[in-house]
mmCIF file of C-alpha atoms in Angstrom:
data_model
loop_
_atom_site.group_PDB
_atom_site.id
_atom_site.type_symbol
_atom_site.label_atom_id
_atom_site.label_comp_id
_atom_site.label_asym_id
_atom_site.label_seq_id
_atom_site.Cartn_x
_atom_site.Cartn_y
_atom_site.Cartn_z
ATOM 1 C CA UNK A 64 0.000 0.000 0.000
ATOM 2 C CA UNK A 65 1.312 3.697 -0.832
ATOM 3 C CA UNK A 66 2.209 6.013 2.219
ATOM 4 C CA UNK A 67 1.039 8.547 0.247
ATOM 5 C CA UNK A 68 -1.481 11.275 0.766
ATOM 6 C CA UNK A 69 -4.408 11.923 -1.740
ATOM 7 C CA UNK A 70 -5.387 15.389 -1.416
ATOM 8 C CA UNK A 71 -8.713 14.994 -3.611
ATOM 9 C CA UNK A 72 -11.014 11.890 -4.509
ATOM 10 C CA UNK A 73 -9.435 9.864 -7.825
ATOM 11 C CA UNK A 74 -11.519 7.554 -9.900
ATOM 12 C CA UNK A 75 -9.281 4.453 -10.951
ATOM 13 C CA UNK A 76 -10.506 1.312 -12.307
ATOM 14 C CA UNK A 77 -14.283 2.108 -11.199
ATOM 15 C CA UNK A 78 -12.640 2.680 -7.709
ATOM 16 C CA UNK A 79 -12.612 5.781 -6.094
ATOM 17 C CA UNK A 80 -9.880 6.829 -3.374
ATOM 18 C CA UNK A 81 -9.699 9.817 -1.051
ATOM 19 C CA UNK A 82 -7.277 11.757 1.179
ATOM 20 C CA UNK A 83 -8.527 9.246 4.172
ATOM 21 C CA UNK A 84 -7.846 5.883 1.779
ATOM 22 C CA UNK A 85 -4.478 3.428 1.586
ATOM 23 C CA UNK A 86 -4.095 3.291 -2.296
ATOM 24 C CA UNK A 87 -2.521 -0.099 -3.307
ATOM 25 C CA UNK A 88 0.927 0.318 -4.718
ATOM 26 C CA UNK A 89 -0.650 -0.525 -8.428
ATOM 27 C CA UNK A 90 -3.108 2.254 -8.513
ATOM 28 C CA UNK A 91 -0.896 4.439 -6.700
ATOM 29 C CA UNK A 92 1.454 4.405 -9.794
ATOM 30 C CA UNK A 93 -1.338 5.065 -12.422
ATOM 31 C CA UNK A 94 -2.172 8.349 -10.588
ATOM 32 C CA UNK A 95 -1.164 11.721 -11.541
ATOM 33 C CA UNK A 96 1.405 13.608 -8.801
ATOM 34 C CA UNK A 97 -0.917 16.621 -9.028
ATOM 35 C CA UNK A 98 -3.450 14.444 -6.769
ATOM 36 C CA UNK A 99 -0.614 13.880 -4.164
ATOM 37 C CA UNK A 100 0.156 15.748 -0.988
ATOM 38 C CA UNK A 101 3.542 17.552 -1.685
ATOM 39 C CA UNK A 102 4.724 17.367 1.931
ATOM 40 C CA UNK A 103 3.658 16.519 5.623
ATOM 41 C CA UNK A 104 2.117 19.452 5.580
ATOM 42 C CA UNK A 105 -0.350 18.973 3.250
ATOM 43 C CA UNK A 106 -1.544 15.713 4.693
ATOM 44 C CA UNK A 107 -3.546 17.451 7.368
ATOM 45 C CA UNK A 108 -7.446 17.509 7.369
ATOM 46 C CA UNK A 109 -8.136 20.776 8.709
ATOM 47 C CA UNK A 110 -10.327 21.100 12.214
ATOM 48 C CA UNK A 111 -13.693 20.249 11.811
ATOM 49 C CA UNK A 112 -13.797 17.314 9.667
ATOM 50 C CA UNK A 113 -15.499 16.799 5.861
ATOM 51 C CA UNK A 114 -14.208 17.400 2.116
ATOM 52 C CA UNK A 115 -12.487 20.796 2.791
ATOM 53 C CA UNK A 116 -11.361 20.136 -0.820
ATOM 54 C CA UNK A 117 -14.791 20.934 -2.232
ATOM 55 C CA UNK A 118 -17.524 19.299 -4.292
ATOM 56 C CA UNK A 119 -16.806 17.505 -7.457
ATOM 57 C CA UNK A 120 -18.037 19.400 -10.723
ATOM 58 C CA UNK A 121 -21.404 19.393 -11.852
ATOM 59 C CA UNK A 122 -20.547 17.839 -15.191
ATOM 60 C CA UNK A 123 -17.749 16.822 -17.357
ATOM 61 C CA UNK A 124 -15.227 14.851 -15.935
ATOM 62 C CA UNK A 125 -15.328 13.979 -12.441
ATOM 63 C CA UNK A 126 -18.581 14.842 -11.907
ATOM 64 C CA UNK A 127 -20.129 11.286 -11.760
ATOM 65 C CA UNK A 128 -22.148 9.380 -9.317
ATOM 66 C CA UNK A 129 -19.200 8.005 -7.597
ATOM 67 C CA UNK A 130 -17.281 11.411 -7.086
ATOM 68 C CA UNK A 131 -20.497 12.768 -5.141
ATOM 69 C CA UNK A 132 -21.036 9.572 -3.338
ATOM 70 C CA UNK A 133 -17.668 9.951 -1.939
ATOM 71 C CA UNK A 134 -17.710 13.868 -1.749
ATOM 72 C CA UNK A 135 -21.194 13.398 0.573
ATOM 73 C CA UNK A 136 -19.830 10.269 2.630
ATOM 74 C CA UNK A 137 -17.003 12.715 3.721
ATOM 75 C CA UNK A 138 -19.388 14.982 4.607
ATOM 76 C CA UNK A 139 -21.525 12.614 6.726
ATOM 77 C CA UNK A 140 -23.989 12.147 4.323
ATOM 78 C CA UNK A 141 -24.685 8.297 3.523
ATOM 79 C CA UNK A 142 -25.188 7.905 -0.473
ATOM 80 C CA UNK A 143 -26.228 4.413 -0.284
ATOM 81 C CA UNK A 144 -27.967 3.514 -3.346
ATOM 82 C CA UNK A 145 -29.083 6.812 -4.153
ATOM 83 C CA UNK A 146 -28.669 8.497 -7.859
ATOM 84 C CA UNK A 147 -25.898 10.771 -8.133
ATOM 85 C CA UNK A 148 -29.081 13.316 -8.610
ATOM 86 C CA UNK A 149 -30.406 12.469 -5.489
ATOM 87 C CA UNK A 150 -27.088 13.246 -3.569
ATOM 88 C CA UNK A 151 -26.793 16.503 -5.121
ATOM 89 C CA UNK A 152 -30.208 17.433 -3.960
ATOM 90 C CA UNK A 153 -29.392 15.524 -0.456
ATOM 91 C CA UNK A 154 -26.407 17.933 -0.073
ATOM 92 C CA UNK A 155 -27.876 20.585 -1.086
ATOM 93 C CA UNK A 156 -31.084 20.344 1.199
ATOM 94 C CA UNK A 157 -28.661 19.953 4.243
ATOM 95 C CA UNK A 158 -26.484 23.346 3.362
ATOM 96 C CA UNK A 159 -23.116 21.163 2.982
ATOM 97 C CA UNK A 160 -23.720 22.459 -1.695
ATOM 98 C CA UNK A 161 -25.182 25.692 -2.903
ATOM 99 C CA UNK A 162 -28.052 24.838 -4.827
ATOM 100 C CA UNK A 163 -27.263 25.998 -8.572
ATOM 101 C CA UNK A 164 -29.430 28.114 -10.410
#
């Protein structure tokens, strides 16, 4: 398993890993260094727990049902089997999204 830190949620294989995850070794190595802590420093969560990095886009890459299952889960929000619509409007209900216009 990598001792590295993710510092945002990566989608490998169908898999998604976050900041709080043990990547194996073999997916560590297909991941970008732009999704890696850069020092000791950076693997801190700050105070007060969640995503601090902030909510996966909307569309395009990213921004599918697995990012913003992971994104609420962080954020105490269980997706279970819900639709990656249903999260959005789960997250937004509870204040943790902005509702877009």
């Amino acid at each position: 398993m990598s001792e590295r830190r993710l510092i945002a949620y990566v989608h490998v294989d169908g898999e998604t890993y976050g900041p709080d995850d043990k990547v194996p070794t073999a997916v560590a190595a297909r991941i970008g260094e732009h999704a890696w802590a850069k020092d000791t420093e950076d693997t801190e969560l700050p105070d007060g727990g969640g995503d601090e990095s902030g909510p996966p886009p909307r569309s395009g890459r990213g921004s599918g049902r697995d990012a913003w299952a992971a994104y609420a889960e962080a954020n105490g929000y269980a997706a279970g089997e819900s639709t990656r619509e249903q999260i959005i409007a789960d997250l937004e209900a509870g204040g943790v999204i902005e509702r877009e216009e």
